[in-house]
Amino acid sequence: MDYKTPGQLIEALLTEKGWSQRSLAVILEKGETSVNKLISGQSRVSAEMAIALEEVFSVKAERFLELQHQYDLAKARIEARPNPGRANRAKIYGDLPVAKMIERGWILADGIRDTDNVEREVCRFFGVNRLEDAEILPHAARKTQTSIEATPAQMAWLYRVKSIAEGMLVGTYSPKAVEAAIENIRPLLGHAEHMRRVPRILGEAGIRFVVVEGLPGGKIDGACFWLNDRSPVIGMTLRFDRIDNFVFVLRHEMEHVKNRDGLNGGAMLDVDLGGDSHVELEATVAQQEAIANAAAAEYCIPSKMMDAFIKRKAPYFSEVDLIGFARTMKVHPGIVAGQLQKRTDQYHKFRQHLVNVREFIVPTAETDGWGDIHPIES
């Protein structure tokens, strides 16, 4: 039978045997009142009692404990008051890197246990009046669509980029200005230190360029989105501080700007760009990403030239060959090395040429991270 409580099962077993509650009390060496409370549900079946009942009725102790557990849970559900705040707090303190955001100065609180300030600051950070409207919560009305299913950490990074970009003053955007910026950056590829000029060139083209150190586990390389139809934003993490990666990601995002990707569909969020991880994309987004990847690779070194170099020199590539080809292409040897590693899957070769660029970019760009907090007016 479908018993709802252990008391119902005990009562049925007594009827089956023709015993009274007094008889059971004597057998268990308990008072009649105790047995009555057990059957009526006023007292719980303990593990010890379950074992005693097993010996008396030859019914597994687990059966009595299972019924007790189900009854306790059902009773708790009836008596408990709904608390949707728990689900919100689980998302905030479980999925959102609150401690890191406090450390980075994104939200102001005395630690994650300072819950009042944390929740107030999360609302401010995401620009909402109620915690439940923050975009990291699944039931919130989403204002920022992303090209992938963004995690809370990725959304937080995107919001930080957006808040910095909104306060920037840049030149007038136009499609021609973007084309000119692409052409003006190309001659800089021969020297890592020339990357310091990139933020100014982008700003003159009306593109807000923001560098924000990524949050742990974010795997974001870059993003392109629009504040309005004349205000494109490029955000980068410099997750891999190498000249080849910087140029590739930058040109990838500039292609999104050039093609006005994300203008009506939200942010183009590029995660693990060029990596081996597989991210599910809608057909339109996948096509946009493929176009941006092709443009970035072609910008670094034209594919025909790279193909010819590999065909001539494979399978042995010398230092002299690499440097000579880089000079011919008028790019830094690290860009050739990066392309060669990708094409040949020989990532151990020419690593010494993959020089760092962050030290040149950060001083001239709007930057947040690596020990510095970008000031934002509240």
PDB file of C-alpha atoms in Angstrom, residues 136-354:
ATOM      1  CA  ILE A 136      23.314  37.039 -14.655  1.00  0.00           C
ATOM      2  CA  LEU A 137      20.054  35.656 -13.275  1.00  0.00           C
ATOM      3  CA  PRO A 138      18.234  33.304 -15.659  1.00  0.00           C
ATOM      4  CA  HIS A 139      14.787  34.821 -15.136  1.00  0.00           C
ATOM      5  CA  ALA A 140      15.933  38.416 -15.635  1.00  0.00           C
ATOM      6  CA  ALA A 141      14.834  40.278 -18.733  1.00  0.00           C
ATOM      7  CA  ARG A 142      17.979  40.151 -20.847  1.00  0.00           C
ATOM      8  CA  LYS A 143      19.101  43.468 -22.267  1.00  0.00           C
ATOM      9  CA  THR A 144      22.425  42.348 -23.705  1.00  0.00           C
ATOM     10  CA  GLN A 145      22.254  39.438 -26.093  1.00  0.00           C
ATOM     11  CA  THR A 146      25.564  37.691 -26.725  1.00  0.00           C
ATOM     12  CA  SER A 147      26.764  35.586 -29.619  1.00  0.00           C
ATOM     13  CA  ILE A 148      27.354  32.685 -27.219  1.00  0.00           C
ATOM     14  CA  GLU A 149      25.635  31.569 -24.020  1.00  0.00           C
ATOM     15  CA  ALA A 150      27.700  33.776 -21.734  1.00  0.00           C
ATOM     16  CA  THR A 151      28.598  32.732 -18.204  1.00  0.00           C
ATOM     17  CA  PRO A 152      28.092  35.153 -15.278  1.00  0.00           C
ATOM     18  CA  ALA A 153      31.853  35.853 -15.228  1.00  0.00           C
ATOM     19  CA  GLN A 154      31.831  36.653 -18.944  1.00  0.00           C
ATOM     20  CA  MET A 155      28.800  38.916 -18.552  1.00  0.00           C
ATOM     21  CA  ALA A 156      30.538  40.738 -15.692  1.00  0.00           C
ATOM     22  CA  TRP A 157      33.601  41.319 -17.861  1.00  0.00           C
ATOM     23  CA  LEU A 158      31.422  42.587 -20.697  1.00  0.00           C
ATOM     24  CA  TYR A 159      29.653  45.029 -18.370  1.00  0.00           C
ATOM     25  CA  ARG A 160      32.987  46.347 -17.116  1.00  0.00           C
ATOM     26  CA  VAL A 161      34.126  47.001 -20.686  1.00  0.00           C
ATOM     27  CA  LYS A 162      30.819  48.700 -21.433  1.00  0.00           C
ATOM     28  CA  SER A 163      30.970  50.968 -18.375  1.00  0.00           C
ATOM     29  CA  ILE A 164      34.471  52.143 -19.310  1.00  0.00           C
ATOM     30  CA  ALA A 165      33.571  52.617 -22.976  1.00  0.00           C
ATOM     31  CA  GLU A 166      30.575  54.790 -22.122  1.00  0.00           C
ATOM     32  CA  GLY A 167      32.851  57.406 -20.576  1.00  0.00           C
ATOM     33  CA  MET A 168      35.306  57.641 -23.474  1.00  0.00           C
ATOM     34  CA  LEU A 169      35.671  60.492 -25.946  1.00  0.00           C
ATOM     35  CA  VAL A 170      36.626  59.357 -29.448  1.00  0.00           C
ATOM     36  CA  GLY A 171      36.519  60.627 -32.994  1.00  0.00           C
ATOM     37  CA  THR A 172      33.611  60.373 -35.394  1.00  0.00           C
ATOM     38  CA  TYR A 173      32.819  56.873 -36.547  1.00  0.00           C
ATOM     39  CA  SER A 174      32.291  56.047 -40.206  1.00  0.00           C
ATOM     40  CA  PRO A 175      32.824  52.899 -42.288  1.00  0.00           C
ATOM     41  CA  LYS A 176      35.588  54.714 -44.188  1.00  0.00           C
ATOM     42  CA  ALA A 177      37.312  55.614 -40.931  1.00  0.00           C
ATOM     43  CA  VAL A 178      37.315  51.949 -39.927  1.00  0.00           C
ATOM     44  CA  GLU A 179      38.815  50.930 -43.271  1.00  0.00           C
ATOM     45  CA  ALA A 180      41.480  53.616 -42.840  1.00  0.00           C
ATOM     46  CA  ALA A 181      42.284  52.392 -39.319  1.00  0.00           C
ATOM     47  CA  ILE A 182      42.818  48.854 -40.624  1.00  0.00           C
ATOM     48  CA  GLU A 183      45.228  50.180 -43.238  1.00  0.00           C
ATOM     49  CA  ASN A 184      47.011  52.475 -40.765  1.00  0.00           C
ATOM     50  CA  ILE A 185      47.694  49.660 -38.293  1.00  0.00           C
ATOM     51  CA  ARG A 186      49.133  47.305 -40.907  1.00  0.00           C
ATOM     52  CA  PRO A 187      52.527  49.133 -41.193  1.00  0.00           C
ATOM     53  CA  LEU A 188      52.950  48.853 -37.411  1.00  0.00           C
ATOM     54  CA  LEU A 189      53.154  45.057 -37.435  1.00  0.00           C
ATOM     55  CA  GLY A 190      56.918  44.975 -37.856  1.00  0.00           C
ATOM     56  CA  HIS A 191      57.685  46.101 -34.295  1.00  0.00           C
ATOM     57  CA  ALA A 192      56.049  45.126 -31.007  1.00  0.00           C
ATOM     58  CA  GLU A 193      56.564  48.572 -29.474  1.00  0.00           C
ATOM     59  CA  HIS A 194      54.555  50.131 -32.301  1.00  0.00           C
ATOM     60  CA  MET A 195      51.437  48.488 -30.866  1.00  0.00           C
ATOM     61  CA  ARG A 196      51.289  51.436 -28.458  1.00  0.00           C
ATOM     62  CA  ARG A 197      49.827  53.485 -31.332  1.00  0.00           C
ATOM     63  CA  VAL A 198      46.845  51.153 -31.870  1.00  0.00           C
ATOM     64  CA  PRO A 199      44.490  52.718 -29.240  1.00  0.00           C
ATOM     65  CA  ARG A 200      44.956  56.199 -30.724  1.00  0.00           C
ATOM     66  CA  ILE A 201      44.319  55.003 -34.291  1.00  0.00           C
ATOM     67  CA  LEU A 202      41.149  53.226 -33.210  1.00  0.00           C
ATOM     68  CA  GLY A 203      39.960  56.235 -31.216  1.00  0.00           C
ATOM     69  CA  GLU A 204      40.438  58.520 -34.220  1.00  0.00           C
ATOM     70  CA  ALA A 205      38.248  56.114 -36.215  1.00  0.00           C
ATOM     71  CA  GLY A 206      35.466  56.398 -33.633  1.00  0.00           C
ATOM     72  CA  ILE A 207      36.127  52.970 -32.126  1.00  0.00           C
ATOM     73  CA  ARG A 208      36.209  52.750 -28.337  1.00  0.00           C
ATOM     74  CA  PHE A 209      39.081  50.400 -27.495  1.00  0.00           C
ATOM     75  CA  VAL A 210      39.077  49.013 -23.952  1.00  0.00           C
ATOM     76  CA  VAL A 211      41.454  46.534 -22.337  1.00  0.00           C
ATOM     77  CA  VAL A 212      40.096  44.731 -19.260  1.00  0.00           C
ATOM     78  CA  GLU A 213      41.960  41.869 -17.654  1.00  0.00           C
ATOM     79  CA  GLY A 214      39.800  38.763 -17.819  1.00  0.00           C
ATOM     80  CA  LEU A 215      38.265  37.074 -14.808  1.00  0.00           C
ATOM     81  CA  PRO A 216      39.452  33.560 -13.856  1.00  0.00           C
ATOM     82  CA  GLY A 217      37.989  30.920 -16.145  1.00  0.00           C
ATOM     83  CA  GLY A 218      36.472  33.485 -18.518  1.00  0.00           C
ATOM     84  CA  LYS A 219      38.590  32.464 -21.532  1.00  0.00           C
ATOM     85  CA  ILE A 220      37.560  35.676 -23.292  1.00  0.00           C
ATOM     86  CA  ASP A 221      39.925  37.006 -25.943  1.00  0.00           C
ATOM     87  CA  GLY A 222      37.859  39.893 -27.241  1.00  0.00           C
ATOM     88  CA  ALA A 223      34.439  41.330 -27.928  1.00  0.00           C
ATOM     89  CA  CYS A 224      32.731  43.709 -30.297  1.00  0.00           C
ATOM     90  CA  PHE A 225      29.495  45.501 -29.470  1.00  0.00           C
ATOM     91  CA  TRP A 226      27.776  48.811 -30.090  1.00  0.00           C
ATOM     92  CA  LEU A 227      26.624  51.456 -27.609  1.00  0.00           C
ATOM     93  CA  ASN A 228      24.500  52.816 -30.455  1.00  0.00           C
ATOM     94  CA  ASP A 229      24.616  52.643 -34.239  1.00  0.00           C
ATOM     95  CA  ARG A 230      27.577  55.067 -34.371  1.00  0.00           C
ATOM     96  CA  SER A 231      29.555  53.902 -31.343  1.00  0.00           C
ATOM     97  CA  PRO A 232      31.376  50.589 -31.817  1.00  0.00           C
ATOM     98  CA  VAL A 233      33.378  49.113 -28.947  1.00  0.00           C
ATOM     99  CA  ILE A 234      36.251  46.665 -29.057  1.00  0.00           C
ATOM    100  CA  GLY A 235      37.137  45.011 -25.764  1.00  0.00           C
ATOM    101  CA  MET A 236      40.186  42.799 -25.275  1.00  0.00           C
ATOM    102  CA  THR A 237      41.661  40.854 -22.361  1.00  0.00           C
ATOM    103  CA  LEU A 238      45.222  40.309 -23.662  1.00  0.00           C
ATOM    104  CA  ARG A 239      44.756  36.840 -22.199  1.00  0.00           C
ATOM    105  CA  PHE A 240      47.706  35.635 -24.252  1.00  0.00           C
ATOM    106  CA  ASP A 241      50.323  38.363 -24.077  1.00  0.00           C
ATOM    107  CA  ARG A 242      51.904  37.679 -27.462  1.00  0.00           C
ATOM    108  CA  ILE A 243      52.214  39.852 -30.545  1.00  0.00           C
ATOM    109  CA  ASP A 244      50.737  37.217 -32.869  1.00  0.00           C
ATOM    110  CA  ASN A 245      47.662  36.717 -30.686  1.00  0.00           C
ATOM    111  CA  PHE A 246      47.130  40.442 -30.161  1.00  0.00           C
ATOM    112  CA  VAL A 247      47.221  41.229 -33.876  1.00  0.00           C
ATOM    113  CA  PHE A 248      44.944  38.308 -34.745  1.00  0.00           C
ATOM    114  CA  VAL A 249      42.312  39.115 -32.099  1.00  0.00           C
ATOM    115  CA  LEU A 250      42.452  42.851 -32.865  1.00  0.00           C
ATOM    116  CA  ARG A 251      41.926  42.329 -36.589  1.00  0.00           C
ATOM    117  CA  HIS A 252      39.182  39.775 -35.857  1.00  0.00           C
ATOM    118  CA  GLU A 253      37.261  42.325 -33.784  1.00  0.00           C
ATOM    119  CA  MET A 254      37.866  45.080 -36.342  1.00  0.00           C
ATOM    120  CA  GLU A 255      36.283  42.862 -38.979  1.00  0.00           C
ATOM    121  CA  HIS A 256      33.206  42.608 -36.774  1.00  0.00           C
ATOM    122  CA  VAL A 257      33.142  46.424 -36.584  1.00  0.00           C
ATOM    123  CA  LYS A 258      33.718  46.750 -40.320  1.00  0.00           C
ATOM    124  CA  ASN A 259      30.788  44.419 -41.039  1.00  0.00           C
ATOM    125  CA  ARG A 260      28.678  45.966 -38.254  1.00  0.00           C
ATOM    126  CA  ASP A 261      28.275  42.538 -36.663  1.00  0.00           C
ATOM    127  CA  GLY A 262      26.314  42.589 -33.441  1.00  0.00           C
ATOM    128  CA  LEU A 263      24.735  45.970 -34.144  1.00  0.00           C
ATOM    129  CA  ASN A 264      21.221  44.547 -33.964  1.00  0.00           C
ATOM    130  CA  GLY A 265      21.926  41.183 -32.359  1.00  0.00           C
ATOM    131  CA  GLY A 266      23.982  42.102 -29.296  1.00  0.00           C
ATOM    132  CA  ALA A 267      27.630  41.569 -28.404  1.00  0.00           C
ATOM    133  CA  MET A 268      29.991  39.396 -30.430  1.00  0.00           C
ATOM    134  CA  LEU A 269      31.761  37.653 -27.566  1.00  0.00           C
ATOM    135  CA  ASP A 270      34.847  35.756 -28.692  1.00  0.00           C
ATOM    136  CA  VAL A 271      35.884  33.006 -26.279  1.00  0.00           C
ATOM    137  CA  ASP A 272      39.020  30.915 -26.742  1.00  0.00           C
ATOM    138  CA  LEU A 273      39.505  32.462 -30.165  1.00  0.00           C
ATOM    139  CA  GLY A 274      41.553  30.188 -32.355  1.00  0.00           C
ATOM    140  CA  GLY A 275      41.675  27.501 -29.666  1.00  0.00           C
ATOM    141  CA  ASP A 276      40.647  23.890 -29.817  1.00  0.00           C
ATOM    142  CA  SER A 277      37.515  24.166 -27.685  1.00  0.00           C
ATOM    143  CA  HIS A 278      34.209  23.850 -29.518  1.00  0.00           C
ATOM    144  CA  VAL A 279      31.553  26.483 -28.945  1.00  0.00           C
ATOM    145  CA  GLU A 280      28.061  25.962 -30.325  1.00  0.00           C
ATOM    146  CA  LEU A 281      27.103  28.882 -32.578  1.00  0.00           C
ATOM    147  CA  GLU A 282      24.043  29.755 -34.582  1.00  0.00           C
ATOM    148  CA  ALA A 283      24.533  29.561 -38.332  1.00  0.00           C
ATOM    149  CA  THR A 284      24.634  33.337 -38.840  1.00  0.00           C
ATOM    150  CA  VAL A 285      27.076  33.887 -35.985  1.00  0.00           C
ATOM    151  CA  ALA A 286      29.272  31.000 -37.152  1.00  0.00           C
ATOM    152  CA  GLN A 287      29.483  32.596 -40.590  1.00  0.00           C
ATOM    153  CA  GLN A 288      30.392  35.977 -39.100  1.00  0.00           C
ATOM    154  CA  GLU A 289      33.099  34.358 -36.977  1.00  0.00           C
ATOM    155  CA  ALA A 290      34.501  32.465 -39.966  1.00  0.00           C
ATOM    156  CA  ILE A 291      34.704  35.698 -41.969  1.00  0.00           C
ATOM    157  CA  ALA A 292      36.418  37.502 -39.096  1.00  0.00           C
ATOM    158  CA  ASN A 293      38.901  34.645 -38.610  1.00  0.00           C
ATOM    159  CA  ALA A 294      39.773  34.588 -42.302  1.00  0.00           C
ATOM    160  CA  ALA A 295      40.272  38.361 -42.369  1.00  0.00           C
ATOM    161  CA  ALA A 296      42.507  38.205 -39.281  1.00  0.00           C
ATOM    162  CA  ALA A 297      44.686  35.410 -40.682  1.00  0.00           C
ATOM    163  CA  GLU A 298      44.996  37.158 -44.061  1.00  0.00           C
ATOM    164  CA  TYR A 299      45.902  40.423 -42.313  1.00  0.00           C
ATOM    165  CA  CYS A 300      48.750  38.813 -40.382  1.00  0.00           C
ATOM    166  CA  ILE A 301      50.229  37.154 -43.475  1.00  0.00           C
ATOM    167  CA  PRO A 302      48.442  36.638 -46.823  1.00  0.00           C
ATOM    168  CA  SER A 303      47.533  32.965 -47.094  1.00  0.00           C
ATOM    169  CA  LYS A 304      49.123  32.575 -50.549  1.00  0.00           C
ATOM    170  CA  MET A 305      52.437  33.854 -49.240  1.00  0.00           C
ATOM    171  CA  MET A 306      52.266  31.654 -46.145  1.00  0.00           C
ATOM    172  CA  ASP A 307      51.358  28.604 -48.237  1.00  0.00           C
ATOM    173  CA  ALA A 308      54.298  29.238 -50.589  1.00  0.00           C
ATOM    174  CA  PHE A 309      56.735  29.669 -47.695  1.00  0.00           C
ATOM    175  CA  ILE A 310      55.656  26.415 -46.062  1.00  0.00           C
ATOM    176  CA  LYS A 311      55.813  24.551 -49.373  1.00  0.00           C
ATOM    177  CA  ARG A 312      59.354  25.792 -50.022  1.00  0.00           C
ATOM    178  CA  LYS A 313      60.786  25.166 -46.575  1.00  0.00           C
ATOM    179  CA  ALA A 314      58.835  22.225 -45.122  1.00  0.00           C
ATOM    180  CA  PRO A 315      59.502  20.135 -43.178  1.00  0.00           C
ATOM    181  CA  TYR A 316      62.533  22.030 -41.852  1.00  0.00           C
ATOM    182  CA  PHE A 317      62.178  25.705 -40.924  1.00  0.00           C
ATOM    183  CA  SER A 318      65.297  27.543 -39.875  1.00  0.00           C
ATOM    184  CA  GLU A 319      65.683  30.702 -37.841  1.00  0.00           C
ATOM    185  CA  VAL A 320      67.203  32.490 -40.833  1.00  0.00           C
ATOM    186  CA  ASP A 321      64.278  31.473 -43.055  1.00  0.00           C
ATOM    187  CA  LEU A 322      61.704  32.704 -40.539  1.00  0.00           C
ATOM    188  CA  ILE A 323      63.377  36.082 -39.975  1.00  0.00           C
ATOM    189  CA  GLY A 324      63.951  36.579 -43.693  1.00  0.00           C
ATOM    190  CA  PHE A 325      60.313  35.811 -44.511  1.00  0.00           C
ATOM    191  CA  ALA A 326      59.142  38.168 -41.740  1.00  0.00           C
ATOM    192  CA  ARG A 327      61.209  40.979 -43.229  1.00  0.00           C
ATOM    193  CA  THR A 328      59.780  40.287 -46.670  1.00  0.00           C
ATOM    194  CA  MET A 329      56.250  40.437 -45.246  1.00  0.00           C
ATOM    195  CA  LYS A 330      57.167  43.486 -43.140  1.00  0.00           C
ATOM    196  CA  VAL A 331      55.842  41.892 -39.974  1.00  0.00           C
ATOM    197  CA  HIS A 332      57.368  40.919 -36.646  1.00  0.00           C
ATOM    198  CA  PRO A 333      58.936  37.414 -36.650  1.00  0.00           C
ATOM    199  CA  GLY A 334      56.526  36.487 -33.861  1.00  0.00           C
ATOM    200  CA  ILE A 335      53.590  36.856 -36.254  1.00  0.00           C
ATOM    201  CA  VAL A 336      55.218  34.428 -38.677  1.00  0.00           C
ATOM    202  CA  ALA A 337      56.043  32.091 -35.789  1.00  0.00           C
ATOM    203  CA  GLY A 338      52.434  32.123 -34.585  1.00  0.00           C
ATOM    204  CA  GLN A 339      51.072  31.355 -38.053  1.00  0.00           C
ATOM    205  CA  LEU A 340      53.684  28.641 -38.586  1.00  0.00           C
ATOM    206  CA  GLN A 341      52.896  26.980 -35.266  1.00  0.00           C
ATOM    207  CA  LYS A 342      49.199  26.968 -36.111  1.00  0.00           C
ATOM    208  CA  ARG A 343      49.717  25.615 -39.621  1.00  0.00           C
ATOM    209  CA  THR A 344      52.235  22.887 -38.708  1.00  0.00           C
ATOM    210  CA  ASP A 345      51.043  22.077 -35.191  1.00  0.00           C
ATOM    211  CA  GLN A 346      54.642  22.519 -33.976  1.00  0.00           C
ATOM    212  CA  TYR A 347      54.015  24.777 -31.005  1.00  0.00           C
ATOM    213  CA  HIS A 348      57.447  24.191 -29.487  1.00  0.00           C
ATOM    214  CA  LYS A 349      59.268  25.976 -32.309  1.00  0.00           C
ATOM    215  CA  PHE A 350      60.271  29.657 -32.437  1.00  0.00           C
ATOM    216  CA  ARG A 351      58.650  30.460 -29.104  1.00  0.00           C
ATOM    217  CA  GLN A 352      61.341  33.067 -28.418  1.00  0.00           C
ATOM    218  CA  HIS A 353      59.801  35.278 -31.093  1.00  0.00           C
ATOM    219  CA  LEU A 354      56.350  35.390 -29.448  1.00  0.00           C
TER     220      LEU A 354
END
